[in-house]
Amino acid sequence: MDKSRVVLGVSGGIAAYKACELLRRLTESGHDVRVVPTASALHFVGAATWSALSGHPVATEVWDDVHQVPHVRIGQQADLVVVAPATADTLARAAHGLADDLLTNTLLTARCPVVFAPAMHTEMWEHPATRENVATLRRRGAVVIEPATGRLTGADTGKGRLPDPAEIFEVCRRVLARGVTEPDLRGRHVVVSAGGTREPLDPVRFLGNRSSGKQGYALARTAAARGARVTLVAANTALPDPAGVDVVPVGTAVQLREAVLKAAADADAVVMAAAVADFRPAVHAAGKIKKRDGEEPAPVALVRNPDVLAELSADRPRPAQVVVGFAAETDDVLANGRAKLARKGCDLLVVNEVGERRTFGADENEAVVLGADGTETPVPHGPKEALADVVWDLVAARLG
Ligand code: CTP
């Protein structure tokens, strides 16, 4: 990521302390970060901390260094403004175009991408006033990350937690990399499956596969950074939840089918990146299968699992829904891919060549995306996020 000018707006919530970690990640990756806290934010983390960590002076009002016209300049020069945490009050002031402190002035003068990472109590997040303010900000092109669910400030739990700063950083990274102020997937609901299913033999053993889930997580993360509401159906992954993404954990192919079909009911697009087991043991033993001296092991009988991708493609809950599959091939990659695309009935099929060059769990990938309309989009070797962005470009074009 090139060195960019980032404005980190911090508003007055207990999660302000987590913004220190976000600031550190932004500066360590080479960006020039100007912190603009609200006056309330300074009740939680002092100006000295922001100033020392950013290497810049810190002001909350427009009356400091007036000769430099900071209320206009900071916003005008920014490549990205990220507000984390964004309180209900800050979202309201931003939505209504108020300019009563340096942060809101900056938001009005910025013409770059703007990301809000809200954090507040569940009641405040769910209040119609906040809902409408968030909708207004999204309509105007801001990326408003859905808060995480978990422990809140007091003893209560619910939706409203600030997502992990490392994951907010990932959203910033994606938004900066694309450099566009119009999140093209805003207002869209997309479903991504990731990871690999596990089919139990008995309470301690399963048939599984090596899928790490990284490609599916990259798809979820990039879609969120492009403004989509994202449901990630995650089968047996060990990766942190991407910021703003609703993660539904599943174990088996049957559970994955149920979760994907449920989420797909109102989805604009479904991307099946998960490695779904084609077969499962016919019998799931209630107790641990024991070895017995002098006895050969019993063969494991398998039965077919449902084909979620084929089912989704054939029976779309919304006629305009875009369905994307993945395929791993060793030989005749394009011919096999074309045949699979036709067999599954999906709109796009991302075909990977597997073999010695490919390692499961890698951060990079290389593929060809085949379209049902005959198109062929090669994606050179590169980060899984680059492939994810190509997939979303093709999906967005089909959504119109
Ligand atoms: N898939 C699915 N349900 C299954 C199996 C696979 O939805 N029961 C989806 C995967 O998520 C992926 C695509 O279908 O998007 C992969 O197709 P599949 O036919 O399983 O590919 P391969 O495992 O490569 O199959 P084959 O043995 O036919 O080459």
PDB file of N, CA, C and O in Angstrom, residues 329-331 333 351-368 379-382 384:
ATOM      1  N   GLU A 329      -9.147 -27.980 -10.553  1.00  0.00           N
ATOM      2  CA  GLU A 329      -8.925 -28.981 -11.606  1.00  0.00           C
ATOM      3  C   GLU A 329      -7.431 -29.241 -11.750  1.00  0.00           C
ATOM      4  O   GLU A 329      -6.617 -28.337 -11.576  1.00  0.00           O
ATOM      5  N   THR A 330      -7.091 -30.495 -12.120  1.00  0.00           N
ATOM      6  CA  THR A 330      -5.674 -30.808 -12.334  1.00  0.00           C
ATOM      7  C   THR A 330      -5.329 -30.853 -13.826  1.00  0.00           C
ATOM      8  O   THR A 330      -4.243 -30.462 -14.223  1.00  0.00           O
ATOM      9  N   ASP A 331      -6.263 -31.356 -14.656  1.00  0.00           N
ATOM     10  CA  ASP A 331      -5.982 -31.464 -16.098  1.00  0.00           C
ATOM     11  C   ASP A 331      -7.102 -30.807 -16.900  1.00  0.00           C
ATOM     12  O   ASP A 331      -8.211 -30.661 -16.400  1.00  0.00           O
ATOM     13  N   VAL A 333      -7.881 -27.943 -17.622  1.00  0.00           N
ATOM     14  CA  VAL A 333      -8.529 -27.034 -16.675  1.00  0.00           C
ATOM     15  C   VAL A 333      -9.737 -26.309 -17.287  1.00  0.00           C
ATOM     16  O   VAL A 333     -10.831 -26.318 -16.732  1.00  0.00           O
ATOM     17  N   VAL A 351     -12.032 -21.072 -11.682  1.00  0.00           N
ATOM     18  CA  VAL A 351     -11.328 -22.348 -11.847  1.00  0.00           C
ATOM     19  C   VAL A 351      -9.866 -22.178 -11.460  1.00  0.00           C
ATOM     20  O   VAL A 351      -9.159 -21.335 -12.010  1.00  0.00           O
ATOM     21  N   ASN A 352      -9.448 -22.983 -10.506  1.00  0.00           N
ATOM     22  CA  ASN A 352      -8.050 -23.014 -10.073  1.00  0.00           C
ATOM     23  C   ASN A 352      -7.396 -24.247 -10.652  1.00  0.00           C
ATOM     24  O   ASN A 352      -8.011 -25.304 -10.643  1.00  0.00           O
ATOM     25  N   GLU A 353      -6.156 -24.069 -11.056  1.00  0.00           N
ATOM     26  CA  GLU A 353      -5.408 -25.271 -11.409  1.00  0.00           C
ATOM     27  C   GLU A 353      -4.727 -25.745 -10.135  1.00  0.00           C
ATOM     28  O   GLU A 353      -4.033 -24.973  -9.474  1.00  0.00           O
ATOM     29  N   VAL A 354      -4.965 -26.988  -9.774  1.00  0.00           N
ATOM     30  CA  VAL A 354      -4.311 -27.498  -8.566  1.00  0.00           C
ATOM     31  C   VAL A 354      -3.224 -28.477  -8.967  1.00  0.00           C
ATOM     32  O   VAL A 354      -3.251 -29.053 -10.042  1.00  0.00           O
ATOM     33  N   GLY A 355      -2.290 -28.633  -8.097  1.00  0.00           N
ATOM     34  CA  GLY A 355      -1.170 -29.517  -8.382  1.00  0.00           C
ATOM     35  C   GLY A 355      -0.029 -29.111  -7.492  1.00  0.00           C
ATOM     36  O   GLY A 355      -0.245 -28.531  -6.439  1.00  0.00           O
ATOM     37  N   GLU A 356       1.176 -29.371  -7.965  1.00  0.00           N
ATOM     38  CA  GLU A 356       2.322 -29.156  -7.084  1.00  0.00           C
ATOM     39  C   GLU A 356       2.513 -27.691  -6.704  1.00  0.00           C
ATOM     40  O   GLU A 356       2.991 -27.388  -5.629  1.00  0.00           O
ATOM     41  N   ARG A 357       2.116 -26.793  -7.624  1.00  0.00           N
ATOM     42  CA  ARG A 357       2.368 -25.380  -7.347  1.00  0.00           C
ATOM     43  C   ARG A 357       1.431 -24.821  -6.277  1.00  0.00           C
ATOM     44  O   ARG A 357       1.680 -23.792  -5.700  1.00  0.00           O
ATOM     45  N   ARG A 358       0.320 -25.494  -6.089  1.00  0.00           N
ATOM     46  CA  ARG A 358      -0.668 -24.924  -5.181  1.00  0.00           C
ATOM     47  C   ARG A 358      -0.527 -25.512  -3.783  1.00  0.00           C
ATOM     48  O   ARG A 358      -0.426 -26.714  -3.609  1.00  0.00           O
ATOM     49  N   THR A 359      -0.534 -24.656  -2.790  1.00  0.00           N
ATOM     50  CA  THR A 359      -0.530 -25.155  -1.424  1.00  0.00           C
ATOM     51  C   THR A 359      -1.781 -24.637  -0.734  1.00  0.00           C
ATOM     52  O   THR A 359      -2.138 -23.485  -0.874  1.00  0.00           O
ATOM     53  N   PHE A 360      -2.421 -25.519  -0.012  1.00  0.00           N
ATOM     54  CA  PHE A 360      -3.595 -25.086   0.733  1.00  0.00           C
ATOM     55  C   PHE A 360      -3.152 -24.141   1.839  1.00  0.00           C
ATOM     56  O   PHE A 360      -2.084 -24.307   2.417  1.00  0.00           O
ATOM     57  N   GLY A 361      -3.971 -23.141   2.097  1.00  0.00           N
ATOM     58  CA  GLY A 361      -3.643 -22.207   3.164  1.00  0.00           C
ATOM     59  C   GLY A 361      -2.756 -21.077   2.694  1.00  0.00           C
ATOM     60  O   GLY A 361      -2.378 -20.213   3.474  1.00  0.00           O
ATOM     61  N   ALA A 362      -2.405 -21.033   1.388  1.00  0.00           N
ATOM     62  CA  ALA A 362      -1.551 -19.945   0.890  1.00  0.00           C
ATOM     63  C   ALA A 362      -2.337 -18.640   0.853  1.00  0.00           C
ATOM     64  O   ALA A 362      -3.568 -18.642   0.869  1.00  0.00           O
ATOM     65  N   ASP A 363      -1.598 -17.528   0.814  1.00  0.00           N
ATOM     66  CA  ASP A 363      -2.264 -16.222   0.751  1.00  0.00           C
ATOM     67  C   ASP A 363      -2.477 -15.771  -0.680  1.00  0.00           C
ATOM     68  O   ASP A 363      -3.063 -14.735  -0.925  1.00  0.00           O
ATOM     69  N   GLU A 364      -1.941 -16.539  -1.636  1.00  0.00           N
ATOM     70  CA  GLU A 364      -2.046 -16.126  -3.027  1.00  0.00           C
ATOM     71  C   GLU A 364      -2.778 -17.181  -3.842  1.00  0.00           C
ATOM     72  O   GLU A 364      -2.889 -18.334  -3.427  1.00  0.00           O
ATOM     73  N   ASN A 365      -3.246 -16.768  -4.974  1.00  0.00           N
ATOM     74  CA  ASN A 365      -4.029 -17.659  -5.813  1.00  0.00           C
ATOM     75  C   ASN A 365      -3.905 -17.202  -7.259  1.00  0.00           C
ATOM     76  O   ASN A 365      -3.477 -16.085  -7.527  1.00  0.00           O
ATOM     77  N   GLU A 366      -4.312 -18.062  -8.167  1.00  0.00           N
ATOM     78  CA  GLU A 366      -4.268 -17.758  -9.597  1.00  0.00           C
ATOM     79  C   GLU A 366      -5.450 -18.507 -10.198  1.00  0.00           C
ATOM     80  O   GLU A 366      -5.707 -19.642  -9.793  1.00  0.00           O
ATOM     81  N   ALA A 367      -6.187 -17.904 -11.086  1.00  0.00           N
ATOM     82  CA  ALA A 367      -7.401 -18.582 -11.554  1.00  0.00           C
ATOM     83  C   ALA A 367      -7.867 -18.025 -12.884  1.00  0.00           C
ATOM     84  O   ALA A 367      -7.345 -17.025 -13.379  1.00  0.00           O
ATOM     85  N   VAL A 368      -8.856 -18.695 -13.439  1.00  0.00           N
ATOM     86  CA  VAL A 368      -9.592 -18.173 -14.596  1.00  0.00           C
ATOM     87  C   VAL A 368     -11.050 -18.156 -14.175  1.00  0.00           C
ATOM     88  O   VAL A 368     -11.537 -19.128 -13.603  1.00  0.00           O
ATOM     89  N   VAL A 379      -7.033 -14.396 -14.076  1.00  0.00           N
ATOM     90  CA  VAL A 379      -6.553 -13.593 -12.946  1.00  0.00           C
ATOM     91  C   VAL A 379      -5.145 -14.076 -12.626  1.00  0.00           C
ATOM     92  O   VAL A 379      -4.959 -15.228 -12.221  1.00  0.00           O
ATOM     93  N   PRO A 380      -4.119 -13.205 -12.837  1.00  0.00           N
ATOM     94  CA  PRO A 380      -2.747 -13.659 -12.612  1.00  0.00           C
ATOM     95  C   PRO A 380      -2.472 -13.970 -11.143  1.00  0.00           C
ATOM     96  O   PRO A 380      -3.232 -13.561 -10.262  1.00  0.00           O
ATOM     97  N   HIS A 381      -1.383 -14.688 -10.913  1.00  0.00           N
ATOM     98  CA  HIS A 381      -0.963 -15.055  -9.563  1.00  0.00           C
ATOM     99  C   HIS A 381      -0.884 -13.790  -8.706  1.00  0.00           C
ATOM    100  O   HIS A 381      -0.268 -12.806  -9.083  1.00  0.00           O
ATOM    101  N   GLY A 382      -1.522 -13.792  -7.568  1.00  0.00           N
ATOM    102  CA  GLY A 382      -1.509 -12.604  -6.706  1.00  0.00           C
ATOM    103  C   GLY A 382      -2.306 -12.865  -5.444  1.00  0.00           C
ATOM    104  O   GLY A 382      -2.772 -13.991  -5.215  1.00  0.00           O
ATOM    105  N   LYS A 384      -5.135 -13.277  -2.632  1.00  0.00           N
ATOM    106  CA  LYS A 384      -6.503 -13.792  -2.753  1.00  0.00           C
ATOM    107  C   LYS A 384      -7.517 -12.646  -2.809  1.00  0.00           C
ATOM    108  O   LYS A 384      -8.591 -12.788  -3.386  1.00  0.00           O
TER     109      LYS A 384
END
